mmCIF file of C-alpha atoms in Angstrom:
data_model
loop_
_atom_site.group_PDB
_atom_site.id
_atom_site.type_symbol
_atom_site.label_atom_id
_atom_site.label_comp_id
_atom_site.label_asym_id
_atom_site.label_seq_id
_atom_site.Cartn_x
_atom_site.Cartn_y
_atom_site.Cartn_z
ATOM 1 C CA MET Y 1 72.331 -91.866 36.058
ATOM 2 C CA ALA Y 2 70.916 -90.763 39.202
ATOM 3 C CA ARG Y 3 73.609 -90.491 41.739
ATOM 4 C CA THR Y 4 72.867 -91.413 45.531
ATOM 5 C CA THR Y 5 73.896 -89.201 48.345
ATOM 6 C CA GLN Y 6 73.384 -89.656 52.344
ATOM 7 C CA VAL Y 7 70.471 -87.377 53.459
ATOM 8 C CA ASN Y 8 69.446 -87.862 56.970
ATOM 9 C CA GLY Y 9 71.362 -91.041 57.343
ATOM 10 C CA ARG Y 10 69.338 -92.704 54.417
ATOM 11 C CA GLN Y 11 70.218 -93.223 50.854
ATOM 12 C CA ARG Y 12 68.435 -90.786 48.432
ATOM 13 C CA SER Y 13 68.689 -90.503 44.674
ATOM 14 C CA THR Y 14 70.268 -87.308 43.377
ATOM 15 C CA LEU Y 15 68.388 -86.050 39.995
ATOM 16 C CA PRO Y 16 70.406 -86.437 36.938
ATOM 17 C CA ASP Y 17 70.966 -82.795 35.422
ATOM 18 C CA GLN Y 18 68.992 -83.709 32.400
ATOM 19 C CA ARG Y 19 69.311 -81.113 29.174
ATOM 20 C CA SER Y 20 67.895 -82.959 26.441
ATOM 21 C CA ALA Y 21 64.078 -81.683 25.655
ATOM 22 C CA ASP Y 22 61.461 -83.652 24.657
ATOM 23 C CA ALA Y 23 58.565 -82.229 22.106
ATOM 24 C CA ASN Y 24 56.646 -80.656 24.964
ATOM 25 C CA GLY Y 25 59.377 -79.133 26.704
ATOM 26 C CA VAL Y 26 60.092 -81.461 29.281
ATOM 27 C CA ALA Y 27 63.620 -83.579 29.015
ATOM 28 C CA ASP Y 28 63.699 -86.711 27.198
ATOM 29 C CA PRO Y 29 66.543 -88.256 29.112
ATOM 30 C CA ALA Y 30 66.702 -91.215 26.417
ATOM 31 C CA LYS Y 31 67.738 -88.714 23.840
ATOM 32 C CA PRO Y 32 71.180 -88.013 24.171
ATOM 33 C CA PRO Y 33 72.516 -84.460 23.330
ATOM 34 C CA GLN Y 34 73.090 -84.086 19.482
ATOM 35 C CA ALA Y 35 76.467 -82.543 18.526
ATOM 36 C CA GLY Y 36 76.800 -79.182 17.594
ATOM 37 C CA PRO Y 37 77.594 -77.824 14.364
ATOM 38 C CA GLY Y 38 81.280 -78.316 13.306
ATOM 39 C CA ASP Y 39 81.696 -80.982 16.209
ATOM 40 C CA ALA Y 40 83.511 -84.282 15.646
ATOM 41 C CA PRO Y 41 81.225 -87.028 15.944
ATOM 42 C CA LYS Y 42 81.972 -88.364 19.313
ATOM 43 C CA PRO Y 43 81.362 -92.643 20.234
ATOM 44 C CA SER Y 44 78.275 -93.477 20.852
ATOM 45 C CA LYS Y 45 77.514 -93.828 24.714
ATOM 46 C CA GLN Y 46 74.682 -95.693 26.237
ATOM 47 C CA PRO Y 47 71.734 -93.273 26.427
ATOM 48 C CA LYS Y 48 70.685 -91.525 29.496
ATOM 49 C CA GLN Y 49 67.786 -93.013 31.560
ATOM 50 C CA ARG Y 50 64.565 -91.136 31.915
ATOM 51 C CA ASP Y 51 64.365 -89.575 35.556
ATOM 52 C CA SER Y 52 61.216 -91.121 37.257
ATOM 53 C CA PHE Y 53 60.483 -88.063 39.402
ATOM 54 C CA PHE Y 54 59.963 -85.755 36.370
ATOM 55 C CA ASP Y 55 57.845 -88.200 34.157
ATOM 56 C CA ASN Y 56 55.839 -89.028 37.473
ATOM 57 C CA ALA Y 57 54.972 -85.181 38.331
ATOM 58 C CA LYS Y 58 54.146 -84.853 34.620
ATOM 59 C CA TYR Y 59 51.712 -87.632 34.520
ATOM 60 C CA LEU Y 60 50.149 -86.735 37.721
ATOM 61 C CA ALA Y 61 50.106 -82.895 36.697
ATOM 62 C CA ILE Y 62 48.050 -83.646 33.528
ATOM 63 C CA VAL Y 63 45.761 -86.185 35.027
ATOM 64 C CA LEU Y 64 44.984 -82.670 37.503
ATOM 65 C CA VAL Y 65 44.392 -80.722 34.205
ATOM 66 C CA ALA Y 66 41.876 -83.243 33.034
ATOM 67 C CA CYS Y 67 39.965 -83.448 36.275
ATOM 68 C CA GLY Y 68 39.959 -79.846 36.369
ATOM 69 C CA HIS Y 69 38.071 -79.577 33.190
ATOM 70 C CA SER Y 70 35.790 -82.122 34.160
ATOM 71 C CA TRP Y 71 34.744 -80.047 37.285
ATOM 72 C CA GLU Y 72 34.523 -77.043 35.364
ATOM 73 C CA PRO Y 73 30.734 -77.418 34.439
ATOM 74 C CA LEU Y 74 29.910 -78.527 38.071
ATOM 75 C CA ARG Y 75 31.019 -75.406 39.891
ATOM 76 C CA ASP Y 76 27.756 -73.625 39.383
ATOM 77 C CA THR Y 77 25.813 -76.372 41.526
ATOM 78 C CA SER Y 78 28.547 -77.456 43.553
ATOM 79 C CA ARG Y 79 30.646 -75.642 46.196
ATOM 80 C CA ALA Y 80 33.090 -78.609 46.797
ATOM 81 C CA ALA Y 81 33.640 -78.812 43.237
ATOM 82 C CA ALA Y 82 34.703 -75.057 43.115
ATOM 83 C CA ALA Y 83 37.005 -75.470 45.859
ATOM 84 C CA LEU Y 84 38.696 -78.326 44.333
ATOM 85 C CA TYR Y 85 38.903 -76.375 40.793
ATOM 86 C CA MET Y 86 40.442 -73.207 42.632
ATOM 87 C CA LEU Y 87 43.037 -75.333 44.390
ATOM 88 C CA VAL Y 88 44.053 -77.463 41.358
ATOM 89 C CA TYR Y 89 44.293 -74.410 38.963
ATOM 90 C CA THR Y 90 46.417 -72.727 41.713
ATOM 91 C CA PHE Y 91 49.484 -75.038 40.942
ATOM 92 C CA HIS Y 92 48.798 -77.714 38.152
ATOM 93 C CA MET Y 93 49.836 -75.645 35.265
ATOM 94 C CA PRO Y 94 52.304 -73.765 37.229
ATOM 95 C CA ALA Y 95 53.846 -76.964 38.245
ATOM 96 C CA PHE Y 96 53.867 -78.103 34.595
ATOM 97 C CA ILE Y 97 55.502 -74.755 33.208
ATOM 98 C CA VAL Y 98 58.107 -74.761 36.120
ATOM 99 C CA ILE Y 99 58.960 -78.231 34.470
ATOM 100 C CA SER Y 100 59.151 -77.240 31.348
ATOM 101 C CA GLY Y 101 61.348 -74.178 31.943
ATOM 102 C CA TYR Y 102 64.010 -76.466 34.021
ATOM 103 C CA PHE Y 103 64.111 -78.614 30.733
ATOM 104 C CA SER Y 104 64.679 -75.603 28.357
ATOM 105 C CA ARG Y 105 67.779 -74.562 30.412
ATOM 106 C CA SER Y 106 70.174 -75.610 27.695
ATOM 107 C CA PHE Y 107 68.136 -74.327 24.414
ATOM 108 C CA ASP Y 108 70.033 -71.697 22.332
ATOM 109 C CA PHE Y 109 69.841 -71.480 18.421
ATOM 110 C CA ARG Y 110 71.824 -74.791 17.856
ATOM 111 C CA PRO Y 111 70.478 -76.101 14.432
ATOM 112 C CA ASP Y 112 68.705 -79.216 15.932
ATOM 113 C CA ARG Y 113 67.321 -77.352 19.018
ATOM 114 C CA VAL Y 114 65.375 -75.096 16.611
ATOM 115 C CA LYS Y 115 64.591 -77.707 14.537
ATOM 116 C CA ARG Y 116 63.049 -79.564 17.755
ATOM 117 C CA LEU Y 117 61.250 -76.656 18.424
ATOM 118 C CA ILE Y 118 59.875 -76.150 15.232
ATOM 119 C CA THR Y 119 58.642 -79.941 14.487
ATOM 120 C CA GLY Y 120 57.698 -80.372 18.672
ATOM 121 C CA ILE Y 121 56.008 -77.118 19.410
ATOM 122 C CA ALA Y 122 55.413 -75.199 16.185
ATOM 123 C CA VAL Y 123 53.878 -78.118 14.012
ATOM 124 C CA PRO Y 124 51.290 -79.276 16.788
ATOM 125 C CA TYR Y 125 50.248 -75.877 17.470
ATOM 126 C CA VAL Y 126 49.556 -75.275 13.660
ATOM 127 C CA VAL Y 127 47.717 -79.145 13.265
ATOM 128 C CA PHE Y 128 45.754 -78.721 16.668
ATOM 129 C CA GLU Y 129 44.541 -75.044 16.346
ATOM 130 C CA ILE Y 130 43.179 -75.880 12.896
ATOM 131 C CA ALA Y 131 41.872 -79.303 14.231
ATOM 132 C CA TYR Y 132 39.944 -77.235 17.214
ATOM 133 C CA THR Y 133 38.605 -75.133 14.840
ATOM 134 C CA PHE Y 134 36.867 -77.471 12.718
ATOM 135 C CA PHE Y 135 35.697 -79.523 15.783
ATOM 136 C CA LYS Y 136 34.246 -76.372 16.917
ATOM 137 C CA ARG Y 137 32.352 -75.836 13.884
ATOM 138 C CA TRP Y 138 31.032 -79.445 13.658
ATOM 139 C CA ALA Y 139 30.165 -80.004 17.377
ATOM 140 C CA ASP Y 140 29.088 -76.514 18.718
ATOM 141 C CA ASP Y 141 27.316 -75.905 15.199
ATOM 142 C CA ASP Y 142 29.323 -72.645 14.669
ATOM 143 C CA PRO Y 143 30.243 -72.529 11.319
ATOM 144 C CA GLY Y 144 31.443 -69.062 11.573
ATOM 145 C CA GLN Y 145 34.535 -69.931 13.967
ATOM 146 C CA LYS Y 146 37.502 -68.421 12.062
ATOM 147 C CA ILE Y 147 40.889 -70.290 11.685
ATOM 148 C CA THR Y 148 43.492 -68.360 12.915
ATOM 149 C CA LEU Y 149 46.971 -68.773 14.077
ATOM 150 C CA LEU Y 150 47.202 -65.455 15.873
ATOM 151 C CA ASN Y 151 44.282 -66.082 18.235
ATOM 152 C CA PRO Y 152 44.993 -69.433 20.192
ATOM 153 C CA TRP Y 153 41.936 -71.620 20.732
ATOM 154 C CA TYR Y 154 41.221 -73.635 24.272
ATOM 155 C CA LEU Y 155 44.334 -75.713 24.947
ATOM 156 C CA THR Y 156 46.768 -74.644 22.315
ATOM 157 C CA TRP Y 157 47.562 -71.314 24.146
ATOM 158 C CA PHE Y 158 50.239 -73.748 26.050
ATOM 159 C CA LEU Y 159 51.982 -74.555 22.973
ATOM 160 C CA ILE Y 160 52.505 -70.992 21.693
ATOM 161 C CA ALA Y 161 53.362 -69.874 25.214
ATOM 162 C CA LEU Y 162 56.122 -72.425 25.061
ATOM 163 C CA PHE Y 163 57.400 -71.677 21.687
ATOM 164 C CA VAL Y 164 57.690 -68.103 22.800
ATOM 165 C CA TRP Y 165 59.136 -68.759 26.415
ATOM 166 C CA ARG Y 166 61.476 -71.090 24.715
ATOM 167 C CA LEU Y 167 62.665 -68.560 22.518
ATOM 168 C CA THR Y 168 63.449 -66.099 25.060
ATOM 169 C CA THR Y 169 65.779 -68.576 27.153
ATOM 170 C CA PRO Y 170 68.777 -67.119 26.116
ATOM 171 C CA LEU Y 171 67.892 -63.506 27.358
ATOM 172 C CA TRP Y 172 67.237 -64.816 30.998
ATOM 173 C CA LYS Y 173 70.595 -66.376 30.817
ATOM 174 C CA VAL Y 174 72.131 -62.870 30.913
ATOM 175 C CA VAL Y 175 69.573 -61.203 33.086
ATOM 176 C CA ARG Y 176 71.052 -60.530 36.800
ATOM 177 C CA TRP Y 177 67.376 -61.004 38.306
ATOM 178 C CA PRO Y 178 65.478 -62.942 36.042
ATOM 179 C CA VAL Y 179 62.374 -63.891 38.164
ATOM 180 C CA PRO Y 180 61.913 -60.459 39.753
ATOM 181 C CA VAL Y 181 61.838 -59.300 36.067
ATOM 182 C CA ALA Y 182 59.619 -61.720 34.889
ATOM 183 C CA LEU Y 183 57.323 -61.168 38.100
ATOM 184 C CA ALA Y 184 57.678 -57.298 36.831
ATOM 185 C CA ILE Y 185 56.453 -58.147 33.566
ATOM 186 C CA ALA Y 186 53.592 -60.348 34.539
ATOM 187 C CA ALA Y 187 52.348 -57.774 37.041
ATOM 188 C CA MET Y 188 52.313 -54.931 34.365
ATOM 189 C CA ALA Y 189 50.786 -57.283 32.058
ATOM 190 C CA ALA Y 190 48.169 -57.944 34.316
ATOM 191 C CA ALA Y 191 47.235 -54.229 34.719
ATOM 192 C CA SER Y 192 47.302 -53.555 31.095
ATOM 193 C CA PRO Y 193 44.065 -54.553 28.868
ATOM 194 C CA GLU Y 194 46.113 -52.693 25.710
ATOM 195 C CA VAL Y 195 47.881 -56.350 25.726
ATOM 196 C CA GLY Y 196 45.125 -58.042 23.730
ATOM 197 C CA ASN Y 197 44.318 -61.506 22.683
ATOM 198 C CA ASP Y 198 46.855 -62.002 19.830
ATOM 199 C CA LEU Y 199 48.930 -64.994 20.672
ATOM 200 C CA ASP Y 200 47.058 -65.105 23.827
ATOM 201 C CA LEU Y 201 50.099 -62.841 25.081
ATOM 202 C CA GLN Y 202 48.279 -61.948 28.340
ATOM 203 C CA ARG Y 203 48.697 -65.873 29.230
ATOM 204 C CA VAL Y 204 52.342 -65.779 27.988
ATOM 205 C CA LEU Y 205 53.474 -62.894 30.172
ATOM 206 C CA GLN Y 206 51.257 -63.744 33.111
ATOM 207 C CA PHE Y 207 52.658 -67.247 33.352
ATOM 208 C CA LEU Y 208 56.150 -66.530 32.511
ATOM 209 C CA PRO Y 209 57.619 -65.899 35.959
ATOM 210 C CA PHE Y 210 57.062 -69.985 36.413
ATOM 211 C CA PHE Y 211 58.967 -70.891 33.171
ATOM 212 C CA VAL Y 212 61.640 -68.336 34.513
ATOM 213 C CA LEU Y 213 61.944 -69.939 37.690
ATOM 214 C CA GLY Y 214 62.318 -73.381 36.094
ATOM 215 C CA LEU Y 215 65.151 -71.885 33.936
ATOM 216 C CA CYS Y 216 66.846 -70.805 37.215
ATOM 217 C CA LEU Y 217 66.453 -74.641 39.131
ATOM 218 C CA LYS Y 218 69.085 -76.828 39.710
ATOM 219 C CA PRO Y 219 68.847 -80.466 40.735
ATOM 220 C CA GLU Y 220 69.331 -80.187 43.992
ATOM 221 C CA HIS Y 221 66.246 -77.516 44.658
ATOM 222 C CA PHE Y 222 64.190 -80.434 43.723
ATOM 223 C CA GLN Y 223 65.643 -82.342 46.503
ATOM 224 C CA ILE Y 224 65.007 -79.830 48.833
ATOM 225 C CA VAL Y 225 61.171 -80.302 48.599
ATOM 226 C CA ARG Y 226 61.734 -84.209 48.172
ATOM 227 C CA THR Y 227 62.197 -85.010 51.998
ATOM 228 C CA TRP Y 228 59.818 -86.501 54.534
ATOM 229 C CA ARG Y 229 59.740 -83.313 56.488
ATOM 230 C CA MET Y 230 58.176 -81.448 53.383
ATOM 231 C CA ARG Y 231 55.616 -84.012 52.810
ATOM 232 C CA VAL Y 232 54.543 -83.647 56.080
ATOM 233 C CA ILE Y 233 54.309 -80.088 56.115
ATOM 234 C CA ALA Y 234 52.883 -80.490 52.816
ATOM 235 C CA LEU Y 235 49.537 -82.330 54.199
ATOM 236 C CA PRO Y 236 48.297 -79.405 56.592
ATOM 237 C CA VAL Y 237 49.512 -76.881 53.958
ATOM 238 C CA PHE Y 238 47.049 -78.443 51.176
ATOM 239 C CA ALA Y 239 44.389 -78.880 53.739
ATOM 240 C CA ALA Y 240 44.401 -75.246 54.726
ATOM 241 C CA ALA Y 241 44.481 -74.277 51.128
ATOM 242 C CA LEU Y 242 41.372 -76.455 50.494
ATOM 243 C CA VAL Y 243 39.359 -74.618 53.438
ATOM 244 C CA PHE Y 244 40.501 -71.281 51.853
ATOM 245 C CA ALA Y 245 39.373 -72.308 48.431
ATOM 246 C CA TYR Y 246 36.071 -73.638 49.872
ATOM 247 C CA TRP Y 247 35.405 -70.137 51.662
ATOM 248 C CA ALA Y 248 36.711 -68.348 48.696
ATOM 249 C CA ALA Y 249 34.722 -70.213 45.897
ATOM 250 C CA PRO Y 250 31.481 -68.238 45.923
ATOM 251 C CA ARG Y 251 33.422 -64.856 46.540
ATOM 252 C CA MET Y 252 36.183 -64.971 43.871
ATOM 253 C CA ASN Y 253 35.887 -64.726 40.226
ATOM 254 C CA ALA Y 254 37.906 -68.102 39.479
ATOM 255 C CA ALA Y 255 38.863 -66.446 35.901
ATOM 256 C CA TRP Y 256 41.915 -64.622 38.143
ATOM 257 C CA PHE Y 257 43.664 -68.387 37.779
ATOM 258 C CA TYR Y 258 43.528 -68.718 33.985
ATOM 259 C CA ARG Y 259 45.971 -65.152 33.576
ATOM 260 C CA ARG Y 260 44.059 -64.331 30.390
ATOM 261 C CA ASP Y 261 42.699 -61.135 31.167
ATOM 262 C CA SER Y 262 44.063 -58.024 32.855
ATOM 263 C CA ALA Y 263 42.350 -56.737 36.309
ATOM 264 C CA GLN Y 264 40.420 -54.095 34.342
ATOM 265 C CA GLU Y 265 38.946 -56.722 32.127
ATOM 266 C CA LEU Y 266 37.981 -58.625 35.365
ATOM 267 C CA GLY Y 267 36.090 -55.503 36.703
ATOM 268 C CA ALA Y 268 38.975 -54.826 39.283
ATOM 269 C CA PRO Y 269 41.094 -51.779 39.832
ATOM 270 C CA TRP Y 270 44.408 -51.275 37.553
ATOM 271 C CA TRP Y 271 46.281 -51.843 40.633
ATOM 272 C CA THR Y 272 44.885 -55.226 41.504
ATOM 273 C CA GLY Y 273 46.601 -56.621 38.716
ATOM 274 C CA GLY Y 274 49.753 -56.238 40.317
ATOM 275 C CA VAL Y 275 48.993 -57.336 43.901
ATOM 276 C CA MET Y 276 47.051 -60.456 42.354
ATOM 277 C CA THR Y 277 50.006 -61.243 40.476
ATOM 278 C CA LEU Y 278 52.701 -61.630 43.253
ATOM 279 C CA ALA Y 279 49.886 -63.305 45.624
ATOM 280 C CA MET Y 280 49.047 -65.598 43.300
ATOM 281 C CA PHE Y 281 52.662 -66.617 42.313
ATOM 282 C CA GLY Y 282 53.581 -66.909 45.971
ATOM 283 C CA CYS Y 283 50.474 -69.447 46.677
ATOM 284 C CA SER Y 284 51.109 -71.215 43.322
ATOM 285 C CA LEU Y 285 55.076 -71.694 44.349
ATOM 286 C CA VAL Y 286 54.002 -73.049 47.842
ATOM 287 C CA LEU Y 287 51.446 -75.555 46.453
ATOM 288 C CA VAL Y 288 54.094 -76.528 43.520
ATOM 289 C CA ALA Y 289 56.491 -77.192 46.093
ATOM 290 C CA CYS Y 290 53.880 -79.645 47.990
ATOM 291 C CA PHE Y 291 52.880 -81.045 45.078
ATOM 292 C CA PHE Y 292 56.710 -81.788 44.221
ATOM 293 C CA ALA Y 293 56.956 -83.204 47.765
ATOM 294 C CA TRP Y 294 54.606 -85.722 47.326
ATOM 295 C CA VAL Y 295 55.373 -87.394 43.780
ATOM 296 C CA PRO Y 296 57.135 -90.389 43.884
ATOM 297 C CA GLY Y 297 60.648 -90.498 42.744
ATOM 298 C CA ARG Y 298 60.700 -94.381 42.306
ATOM 299 C CA LYS Y 299 59.525 -96.004 39.000
ATOM 300 C CA ALA Y 300 55.434 -96.581 39.170
ATOM 301 C CA TRP Y 301 53.181 -97.862 36.856
ATOM 302 C CA PHE Y 302 52.286 -94.910 35.316
ATOM 303 C CA THR Y 303 56.003 -93.138 34.934
ATOM 304 C CA ALA Y 304 56.241 -94.510 31.428
ATOM 305 C CA LEU Y 305 53.308 -92.511 30.846
ATOM 306 C CA GLY Y 306 55.327 -89.276 31.713
ATOM 307 C CA ALA Y 307 56.646 -89.226 28.091
ATOM 308 C CA GLY Y 308 53.065 -88.647 26.678
ATOM 309 C CA THR Y 309 51.672 -86.078 28.694
ATOM 310 C CA LEU Y 310 51.401 -83.636 25.580
ATOM 311 C CA TYR Y 311 49.332 -86.332 23.626
ATOM 312 C CA GLY Y 312 46.693 -86.571 26.536
ATOM 313 C CA TYR Y 313 46.431 -82.648 27.055
ATOM 314 C CA LEU Y 314 45.605 -81.929 23.694
ATOM 315 C CA LEU Y 315 43.459 -85.007 22.563
ATOM 316 C CA HIS Y 316 41.442 -84.888 25.903
ATOM 317 C CA GLY Y 317 40.327 -81.615 24.944
ATOM 318 C CA PHE Y 318 37.671 -82.793 22.174
ATOM 319 C CA ILE Y 319 36.190 -84.612 24.857
ATOM 320 C CA ALA Y 320 36.338 -82.119 27.288
ATOM 321 C CA LYS Y 321 34.769 -79.322 25.077
ATOM 322 C CA GLY Y 322 32.832 -82.127 23.093
ATOM 323 C CA ALA Y 323 30.671 -82.683 26.514
ATOM 324 C CA ARG Y 324 29.709 -79.364 26.925
ATOM 325 C CA PHE Y 325 28.520 -78.662 23.233
ATOM 326 C CA TRP Y 326 26.778 -81.924 23.545
ATOM 327 C CA GLY Y 327 25.057 -81.156 26.806
ATOM 328 C CA TRP Y 328 26.172 -83.841 28.689
ATOM 329 C CA TYR Y 329 26.287 -82.154 32.015
ATOM 330 C CA ASP Y 330 22.668 -80.828 31.218
ATOM 331 C CA ASP Y 331 20.988 -83.941 29.969
ATOM 332 C CA TYR Y 332 22.257 -86.084 32.879
ATOM 333 C CA ALA Y 333 21.006 -84.819 36.081
ATOM 334 C CA TRP Y 334 22.708 -87.434 38.006
ATOM 335 C CA ILE Y 335 26.500 -86.084 36.858
ATOM 336 C CA ARG Y 336 25.802 -83.298 39.303
ATOM 337 C CA THR Y 337 25.279 -85.281 42.236
ATOM 338 C CA PRO Y 338 28.330 -86.328 44.438
ATOM 339 C CA TYR Y 339 28.387 -89.491 42.935
ATOM 340 C CA GLY Y 340 27.850 -88.206 39.571
ATOM 341 C CA ALA Y 341 30.948 -85.809 40.226
ATOM 342 C CA ILE Y 342 32.941 -88.927 41.360
ATOM 343 C CA ILE Y 343 32.452 -90.636 38.080
ATOM 344 C CA VAL Y 344 33.206 -87.733 35.732
ATOM 345 C CA THR Y 345 36.342 -87.365 37.920
ATOM 346 C CA VAL Y 346 37.227 -91.068 37.489
ATOM 347 C CA PHE Y 347 36.548 -91.207 33.697
ATOM 348 C CA ALA Y 348 38.571 -87.818 33.024
ATOM 349 C CA ALA Y 349 41.507 -89.608 35.145
ATOM 350 C CA THR Y 350 41.155 -92.800 33.010
ATOM 351 C CA LEU Y 351 40.783 -91.004 29.885
ATOM 352 C CA ILE Y 352 43.778 -88.737 30.004
ATOM 353 C CA THR Y 353 45.689 -91.843 31.163
ATOM 354 C CA VAL Y 354 45.071 -94.031 28.078
ATOM 355 C CA LEU Y 355 45.713 -90.872 25.871
ATOM 356 C CA CYS Y 356 49.247 -91.117 27.166
ATOM 357 C CA THR Y 357 49.839 -94.590 26.303
ATOM 358 C CA ALA Y 358 52.425 -96.010 23.662
ATOM 359 C CA PRO Y 359 49.879 -97.123 21.245
ATOM 360 C CA VAL Y 360 48.181 -93.591 21.007
ATOM 361 C CA GLN Y 361 51.301 -92.001 20.782
ATOM 362 C CA ARG Y 362 52.426 -94.181 17.848
ATOM 363 C CA VAL Y 363 49.515 -93.200 16.185
ATOM 364 C CA PHE Y 364 49.592 -89.316 16.617
ATOM 365 C CA ARG Y 365 53.276 -89.072 16.194
ATOM 366 C CA PHE Y 366 53.294 -88.040 12.558
ATOM 367 C CA VAL Y 367 51.914 -84.571 14.160
ATOM 368 C CA MET Y 368 52.829 -84.494 17.565
ATOM 369 C CA GLU Y 369 56.802 -85.190 16.843
ATOM 370 C CA PRO Y 370 57.276 -85.463 12.710
ATOM 371 C CA LYS Y 371 60.782 -86.042 11.343
ATOM 372 C CA MET Y 372 60.413 -83.546 8.486
ATOM 373 C CA GLU Y 373 63.787 -83.837 7.526
ATOM 374 C CA TRP Y 374 62.717 -82.552 4.106
ATOM 375 C CA ALA Y 375 62.361 -79.369 5.767
ATOM 376 C CA PHE Y 376 65.749 -78.703 6.812
ATOM 377 C CA LYS Y 377 69.079 -78.148 5.605
ATOM 378 C CA PRO Y 378 71.552 -80.948 6.952
ATOM 379 C CA ASP Y 379 73.838 -79.421 9.694
ATOM 380 C CA ALA Y 380 77.488 -79.657 10.092
ATOM 381 C CA ALA Y 381 77.292 -82.304 12.534
ATOM 382 C CA GLU Y 382 74.763 -84.622 10.719
ATOM 383 C CA ALA Y 383 77.096 -84.291 7.436
ATOM 384 C CA ALA Y 384 80.157 -85.472 9.728
ATOM 385 C CA ARG Y 385 78.280 -88.232 11.048
ATOM 386 C CA LYS Y 386 77.390 -89.572 7.688
ATOM 387 C CA ARG Y 387 81.301 -89.408 6.516
ATOM 388 C CA VAL Y 388 82.177 -91.659 9.362
ATOM 389 C CA ALA Y 389 79.369 -93.928 8.509
ATOM 390 C CA ALA Y 390 80.763 -94.363 5.056
ATOM 391 C CA GLY Y 391 84.241 -94.461 6.264
ATOM 392 C CA THR Y 392 85.652 -91.285 4.817
ATOM 393 C CA ALA Y 393 86.306 -88.940 7.778
ATOM 394 C CA ALA Y 394 89.805 -87.911 8.483
ATOM 395 C CA PRO Y 395 91.003 -89.075 11.960
ATOM 396 C CA ARG Y 396 91.922 -85.760 14.580
ATOM 397 C CA ALA Y 397 95.410 -85.024 14.885
#
C-alpha cells in the first residue's frame, strides 16, 4: 500500500515499490510476487493494490501514441499537425519505456518470470507479427508480404525490443554506470548503418537508454517530479517545446524520432548519430519529467484502463494502418481541415480507450496473456503449493 509523507506541509502519497510485472512490462501490483524454486509456501496475504499514478501514465501515454498515428498523414498539409507530431514523438514512447524499465527491476531468470516473459511478450509478438502480415496482404493488396519473425513490422517492434531489454536486465544491475554505457551503445548504433534491420535492432539499441534509466529509478525519483513546482515549470517547458517544434517541423526530418535508422541512412554525417542521440535523450528526458508531473496520482475514470494499454497499442494498429491502406485521408478532403484534424484526434483517443477496456481484454486475453501451463514444467514452488493444498507438506522446523 502507498505510504503518506509530509511534503511542503501537505500529505502526499509515496509510491509503493512494486516489483511484479504484467504482460507489457509495466507492473501489475494486483499480482503478488510468486515464490521462487524451493521456497516454502507462504501464508496468503492481501494482494497489493495497483498504483494509480503508473496506470494513469500508461493510459495517457498510449492515447498520445494513437493521436500521433492519426496525425502522421496530416503532416504534409498541416504545419500544426507536424509540430504536435514531433512534440509527442519526443516523449511518449520514452515515457512508456521508462515505466517498463522501472517495473523490470526485479527480473531475473527465475522460472515464473521467464514464463511470464514468454507468455506475455514473446507469444503476443509471434501472434501479432503474423496477424499484421496477413492484414497487410489483404488491406494493402500486397500478397508478397512475407511472414518473418526477424523483421518486426509496424508496432510489433516494441514487443521484441522489450523482450531483449528484459533479458539484459541482470547485466545492467552489475554495471557501475549503466545509463552512460547504454547511451554510448545507442550513440554507436546511430552511427552504424551495418546494424541492419534484424529484430529492428536499431530501435532496440537507440531506445535502450530509456529502459536502463527506468531500471535505475526508485519511487522517490517519481516523487521529485510530482510536485506543484514541477507542474508549474512543465507548462512553459511544453509551450517552448511546441514553439520549437513548429519552427523545426519543415526543417527537420521526423524520422530521427523513430530511432530506426542510422545517421548515414538519414543523409547525415556519421558523427551526427552520436550528437543527436545525446541531444534527443536530453530533450526526451525533460519532456518525460514534465509529462509525469501532470499525470494525476489519484484514481480517475481512466485509471483501470492502464492495465490494458498493450491491448490498445497492438489492436489500434489495424485501424491506423487500414486508414492509410484504404485511402481515408485522401478520399475525404475535410479530414485535412482543422475541423477534420480535431475529429480524427478525438476518434483516435476514443478508439484506443475502448480497446483498453476490460471486455476487450477478456476477448483477446487468450493471445495476449495465455496461461500455456501445458508448455512448461512445474517448478518446485508450484509443487510445494500443491502439497500444501493436499495437506501432505511437512512443517518446517
